[in-house]
Amino acid sequence: MRATSIHTSIRWLAVLSVLALLAVACGGADEEMDDAAAAQAQAQAAAAQAEADAAQAALAQAQADLEAAQATAAEAMEGDDAAQAELAAALAEAEAALDEAEMAAAEAMMAAEEAEAAAAEEAAATTMPEEEEVAEAGPFTYKLAIFSDPTTDNPWAYLDTEADVWNQYVLTPAIPTLYGSAFPSYTVVPNLAADVEPPLGSASGDNWVIDVNMRQGLVWSDGSPITANDVAFTFNAVKDLEMGGNWFSLLPLAREDDPATEENEGAEGLISVEAVDDYTVRYTWSSQPGLAQWQFGAAQAAVFSEAHWGPHVAASGDAGELYAVSGEGAPSGGSMVFDRREPGAFARSVANANANDQGAQTTSFSSGGVTFSGDVSWQVGDTSGEVIADSIAGPHAGDAIYSVYDTQDAAVLALRDGEVDFMLNPLGLQRGLQSTVLEAGDLDVIANSSNGFRYLAFNTRRFPGSDVAFRQAVACMIDKEFMATNVLQGVAIPLNSMVPPGNAFWANPELDAWCAGQSQEERLNSAVQILKDAGWTWDVEPQWNPDNRDVIPKGEGLRGPEGTEVAPMELLAPGPGYDPLRATYSLFIADWANDLGIPLTAEPTGFSVIVDRVFGPVDWDMYILGWGLTIFPDYVADFFDSRADSATAGGFNIPGYANPAFDEMADQLKAETDINEAAAIVRRMDAVLAEDAPYVILFTTPVLEAFRNTLEFPSTTTLDGLQNFSALPGAVNLAQ
Amino acid sequence: MIRYIARRGAQMFVLFIIFLTLTFLLLTALPGDTVKQRFATNPNVPPEAAQLAIERLGLDKPLWEQYTSYMWNFFRGDFGFSFLQYPRPVSDIILERLPRTLVLFLTVLVSYYILGFVAGKFIAWRRGRRGEHAITIGSVFLYTVFYPWFALMLIWFFAFYADVVPINKFLDPQEWVDAPFSSNHVFMVIFGVLLVGGIVALTLWILSRRIRDPARRKRIMWVGYGALAMVMLWFWYLSDFGSARRLYAGDILHHMILPVITITLISFAGIMLLTRSSMLETMSEDFILTARAKGLAEKTVRDRHAARTALLPVTTSLVIAVATVIDGGIITETVYSWPGMGELLFTSVVGQDLNLAIAAFSFVGVMAMVGHLVVDILYMFLDPRIRVTGE
């Protein structure tokens, strides 16, 4: 019996020993990696010291040679003027060489000292907590959390089939454009272009030609110059390989299969892009392009290196073959170079040592103007307002690691633990995790408004959604303030305009919600009046009961102006698992509609179910969905142009709204080349839509973002949050 | 026997065709499609671009044409390309995910089966005592606990608060940024080592059972296991190939500790209860009474007579579990940010990536069918009462 116990004890000891060995082996792996890094740094320091020693030896040799030469010359030059002159010149050269040698030696010594310091820091870092590593000065590793694996490292594919936000975060810091947006004002500013504003061009025969001058001296990360040939190459590759997705809007090619071509007897759009010389690129259009096509389209299209991508494009039979090529190490024209991707775990980019405009200062003003001061200087727009952002061009980070987490809970723990410095997420931080983040003293959470909205849509193709009074009455019953304040507890921000107020230049601040500021009783009375005025009737008219503070009786037997009774209707909305805000909203809207006598039932369901129903046949009544938006609001035209009806033309006009006056404004907007005129048109369109109510814009949400407060951003007030620009590796810095 | 296996193989093939067809039809019957999900809500992408994507993915063809071309390509080993990661081949994505799932879940499986079997044997033998009640209540509590919450609590405690294991993922990015190998390569090496080591250990165990002298058997077994351990140590520490990969393999194993512990704690109760009931049934058999009557030690009766017979249903369950291991665990893989086959199945179905989803399901289906066949064959070997009769 005793022997059995001993045997059992020995077995347990053996098991425990194995476990301990495993733990030591795993932990040892980390230590060995740290040791390896320290050893590497020490080796670098030793190499630098050797270089410094060599430079000193060379300096001593140079000094000795010079002295010897002086002595020899003194003997030889006596009585010979020419020889004296030659000697003087030779001495001057030798002294200059000596100076250079001294400088080289000094630099080598400094390098050796720095390397030694780095080695010491590296050695110390192996025993230091990570929080302290982040606080160190100089190039640093910027660690970001992302919530989905980037699906490609090929920048061409990212702009076509793989156009998702995770690829965008990782790949955009390497992609240059002729023009771009200055954050946070989103003013169009030059990047590769020498012309401060996109030129408007001129007519040339039947076409419209725009010549853009490019800056000289800008280079790719491999040191080769960025030229007009790269711009033309990118266009031709997109055209030849028939790339789709976002390329359609970035480079709106004149396509022979475009329906507009048949009507106009000629392809509409961008016909060609050519390099006139190395630094002049010519865009030829079928007609003068509007803002959407040019300033917010082709002028901001990506540019890729012909030297690197040319052979791949030539070898590709179609776009798919090009998209299969890895983008690792491809030349970058931005601040970072995409380095490697470990699928499912992380992606990494490193600082572009040849980044253009490093150290240049960009200042943005509240009036929308931007100034730039670097190798070149320029000013765009009105700079009379307050400074809202002031930044020095990076990259400041030595490298950036994007770690993939599947849940926000894990990412928040990683943030608190120092594993990551910033959480990149287009939907922002879950509100419930905010307090967890703020418990840590070195973390902050910031809120910005998002450039998007959630909306209620009516099917205007069929009764009763086809009746504007019906839509207005439903809009009147919806109390957005009540929903935002009392029900959704401040998580949602009521919205009335198609353009969120954060996009200030284009927004229409004068728009009011239907029945704004009214009580529930007043809303009911107003809605009833709207319907009555349009000829609607009830079998039982809804009444407000002041004793019960409710609608008693509720409306019944609601009939349209022609006596047609409103049949039971469905309100499709995303389920609570997908979006609890919209699911909750749908229940309230159905309830208010029931008060009015509309037999509406809320049907929270899957997102793909709604998309399939509303984009397909017109068998639906009302739905709630949302849009993420662009800065240039030409989507207002796309969403309601009767020629873009989703049922007949496959466009984005899902409600089937048809208003010739609106279509005319949509045409004006697309053709407009003046940004102020375009803004005025957008505001008029917005007002028409608010009146006709094919959509009832419900709310937008703030984007919460969590980050380590040792970071410094060019601006912390940005539409759609810091993830749009300020928190990306090329812009972020360590706080001083 | 061969005729039996051939007949079962033919049945399995027909069943697989039906399985593939049903999978294809069910997935295509889902509302919406991948292009609508990707592009329909992006106003930057005009309808022409969406149409181009539909044509590129072959979704404009009639359903029967999609079906026939899919089946034809499938049986030629061409699973097509992923819709969500266009133009990446589906086989490439599955080969990327499979090793991660196999390494984690096979380890988990071995871990919780051993723990479950040992605990089940123990509590069956100590029926009615405090130990049985404590272990049963504790394990069933873990079995029924809300898994994501429990996993998050373990992450919080061990990874964040105690800081003894990593918080998430299967590797530490900082350690891998300059790695000369891909993680997939290292996973394959780990899998290969575990597989070879496991086979050798199993072979040793089986061969040692034939030795009648217990003392000699034990000596040979321990010498064999010791030799195996030495070979492992040589591989990881002395061979050029292994030592170059040791640090990275160590990092992955370090990240495996918490998921393995979590799933083992959650799952071992099922095996424990199965073993317990099987043991109780066996213990009432006459041959156990005979063994006791012969004066054999209790431990010998328990381990060599009762437990061996009770192992039969556990073995069946293990083989089926091994066969279905490649579907991973969606919750585990999500909570621990361990992107394997389970997460792949989920994202491909939600994203309506037809090619990827069908191929992933077909792997699960094939493995499940093969698993059932293996169980049937194993039964014939393990239980002499079962024989194939007639044709």
Tab-separated table of N, CA and C in Angstrom, chain B residues 334-384:
chain	number	residue	atom	x	y	z
B	334	THR	N	-12.981	32.159	-31.788
B	334	THR	CA	-13.301	33.588	-31.736
B	334	THR	C	-12.800	34.210	-30.443
B	335	VAL	N	-13.097	33.554	-29.321
B	335	VAL	CA	-12.713	34.135	-28.028
B	335	VAL	C	-11.197	34.243	-27.914
B	336	TYR	N	-10.498	33.237	-28.440
B	336	TYR	CA	-9.036	33.262	-28.320
B	336	TYR	C	-8.345	33.813	-29.571
B	337	SER	N	-9.091	34.410	-30.477
B	337	SER	CA	-8.523	34.957	-31.724
B	337	SER	C	-7.579	33.931	-32.362
B	338	TRP	N	-8.102	32.731	-32.529
B	338	TRP	CA	-7.322	31.615	-33.082
B	338	TRP	C	-7.988	31.214	-34.395
B	339	PRO	N	-7.700	31.920	-35.469
B	339	PRO	CA	-8.462	31.693	-36.704
B	339	PRO	C	-8.164	30.360	-37.359
B	340	GLY	N	-9.047	29.417	-37.145
B	340	GLY	CA	-8.889	28.083	-37.713
B	340	GLY	C	-10.085	27.738	-38.573
B	341	MET	N	-10.366	26.452	-38.654
B	341	MET	CA	-11.428	25.990	-39.550
B	341	MET	C	-12.821	26.400	-39.059
B	342	GLY	N	-13.021	26.427	-37.749
B	342	GLY	CA	-14.340	26.796	-37.219
B	342	GLY	C	-14.698	28.215	-37.615
B	343	GLU	N	-13.768	29.115	-37.419
B	343	GLU	CA	-14.020	30.500	-37.783
B	343	GLU	C	-14.177	30.642	-39.295
B	344	LEU	N	-13.414	29.835	-40.018
B	344	LEU	CA	-13.504	29.879	-41.481
B	344	LEU	C	-14.900	29.459	-41.950
B	345	LEU	N	-15.415	28.383	-41.359
B	345	LEU	CA	-16.763	27.932	-41.702
B	345	LEU	C	-17.772	29.036	-41.441
B	346	PHE	N	-17.640	29.657	-40.280
B	346	PHE	CA	-18.594	30.693	-39.890
B	346	PHE	C	-18.530	31.898	-40.838
B	347	THR	N	-17.322	32.423	-41.044
B	347	THR	CA	-17.218	33.631	-41.876
B	347	THR	C	-17.589	33.343	-43.329
B	348	SER	N	-17.275	32.136	-43.798
B	348	SER	CA	-17.600	31.846	-45.198
B	348	SER	C	-19.107	31.718	-45.391
B	349	VAL	N	-19.791	31.188	-44.392
B	349	VAL	CA	-21.257	31.075	-44.521
B	349	VAL	C	-21.899	32.465	-44.372
B	350	VAL	N	-21.469	33.207	-43.369
B	350	VAL	CA	-22.051	34.545	-43.167
B	350	VAL	C	-21.741	35.458	-44.360
B	351	GLY	N	-20.515	35.338	-44.884
B	351	GLY	CA	-20.142	36.170	-46.028
B	351	GLY	C	-20.587	35.573	-47.355
B	352	GLN	N	-21.267	34.448	-47.301
B	352	GLN	CA	-21.782	33.757	-48.477
B	352	GLN	C	-20.696	33.498	-49.526
B	353	ASP	N	-19.543	33.074	-49.016
B	353	ASP	CA	-18.455	32.666	-49.883
B	353	ASP	C	-18.692	31.189	-50.217
B	354	LEU	N	-19.470	30.965	-51.263
B	354	LEU	CA	-19.960	29.616	-51.570
B	354	LEU	C	-18.844	28.594	-51.707
B	355	ASN	N	-17.866	28.912	-52.534
B	355	ASN	CA	-16.795	27.944	-52.792
B	355	ASN	C	-16.089	27.544	-51.503
B	356	LEU	N	-15.784	28.549	-50.702
B	356	LEU	CA	-15.040	28.296	-49.478
B	356	LEU	C	-15.888	27.494	-48.490
B	357	ALA	N	-17.149	27.894	-48.346
B	357	ALA	CA	-18.026	27.212	-47.390
B	357	ALA	C	-18.235	25.747	-47.791
B	358	ILE	N	-18.485	25.508	-49.064
B	358	ILE	CA	-18.745	24.127	-49.497
B	358	ILE	C	-17.499	23.265	-49.305
B	359	ALA	N	-16.357	23.824	-49.683
B	359	ALA	CA	-15.123	23.044	-49.537
B	359	ALA	C	-14.844	22.737	-48.067
B	360	ALA	N	-15.067	23.734	-47.207
B	360	ALA	CA	-14.803	23.522	-45.781
B	360	ALA	C	-15.763	22.478	-45.214
B	361	PHE	N	-17.044	22.582	-45.585
B	361	PHE	CA	-18.021	21.595	-45.118
B	361	PHE	C	-17.686	20.202	-45.654
B	362	SER	N	-17.198	20.154	-46.883
B	362	SER	CA	-16.921	18.836	-47.465
B	362	SER	C	-15.788	18.147	-46.710
B	363	PHE	N	-14.811	18.937	-46.249
B	363	PHE	CA	-13.742	18.354	-45.430
B	363	PHE	C	-14.326	17.739	-44.158
B	364	VAL	N	-15.208	18.504	-43.516
B	364	VAL	CA	-15.831	18.002	-42.290
B	364	VAL	C	-16.624	16.737	-42.598
B	365	GLY	N	-17.374	16.756	-43.701
B	365	GLY	CA	-18.213	15.607	-44.075
B	365	GLY	C	-17.380	14.369	-44.341
B	366	VAL	N	-16.313	14.532	-45.108
B	366	VAL	CA	-15.466	13.379	-45.440
B	366	VAL	C	-14.858	12.794	-44.169
B	367	MET	N	-14.348	13.690	-43.323
B	367	MET	CA	-13.718	13.206	-42.091
B	367	MET	C	-14.728	12.487	-41.198
B	368	ALA	N	-15.955	13.016	-41.131
B	368	ALA	CA	-16.980	12.384	-40.289
B	368	ALA	C	-17.323	10.995	-40.821
B	369	MET	N	-17.438	10.881	-42.141
B	369	MET	CA	-17.794	9.576	-42.708
B	369	MET	C	-16.664	8.562	-42.516
B	370	VAL	N	-15.450	9.026	-42.754
B	370	VAL	CA	-14.305	8.135	-42.552
B	370	VAL	C	-14.230	7.728	-41.082
B	371	GLY	N	-14.509	8.671	-40.202
B	371	GLY	CA	-14.486	8.388	-38.770
B	371	GLY	C	-15.463	7.281	-38.408
B	372	HIS	N	-16.659	7.365	-38.954
B	372	HIS	CA	-17.657	6.334	-38.667
B	372	HIS	C	-17.212	4.968	-39.181
B	373	LEU	N	-16.596	4.972	-40.341
B	373	LEU	CA	-16.098	3.708	-40.896
B	373	LEU	C	-15.017	3.114	-39.982
B	374	VAL	N	-14.127	3.984	-39.535
B	374	VAL	CA	-13.046	3.521	-38.651
B	374	VAL	C	-13.630	2.951	-37.361
B	375	VAL	N	-14.659	3.617	-36.841
B	375	VAL	CA	-15.293	3.123	-35.607
B	375	VAL	C	-15.863	1.725	-35.822
B	376	ASP	N	-16.546	1.545	-36.950
B	376	ASP	CA	-17.131	0.229	-37.236
B	376	ASP	C	-16.043	-0.844	-37.287
B	377	ILE	N	-14.944	-0.500	-37.946
B	377	ILE	CA	-13.861	-1.475	-38.073
B	377	ILE	C	-13.209	-1.722	-36.708
B	378	LEU	N	-13.006	-0.619	-35.971
B	378	LEU	CA	-12.388	-0.740	-34.644
B	378	LEU	C	-13.203	-1.640	-33.723
B	379	TYR	N	-14.503	-1.508	-33.811
B	379	TYR	CA	-15.384	-2.308	-32.959
B	379	TYR	C	-15.133	-3.781	-33.153
B	380	MET	N	-14.911	-4.123	-34.399
B	380	MET	CA	-14.704	-5.543	-34.686
B	380	MET	C	-13.442	-6.058	-34.014
B	381	PHE	N	-12.445	-5.180	-33.928
B	381	PHE	CA	-11.205	-5.582	-33.288
B	381	PHE	C	-11.304	-5.540	-31.769
B	382	LEU	N	-11.987	-4.489	-31.275
B	382	LEU	CA	-12.006	-4.283	-29.831
B	382	LEU	C	-12.996	-5.190	-29.115
B	383	ASP	N	-14.103	-5.474	-29.746
B	383	ASP	CA	-15.139	-6.260	-29.090
B	383	ASP	C	-15.374	-7.548	-29.855
B	384	PRO	N	-14.921	-8.650	-29.301
B	384	PRO	CA	-15.040	-9.926	-30.011
B	384	PRO	C	-16.485	-10.332	-30.267
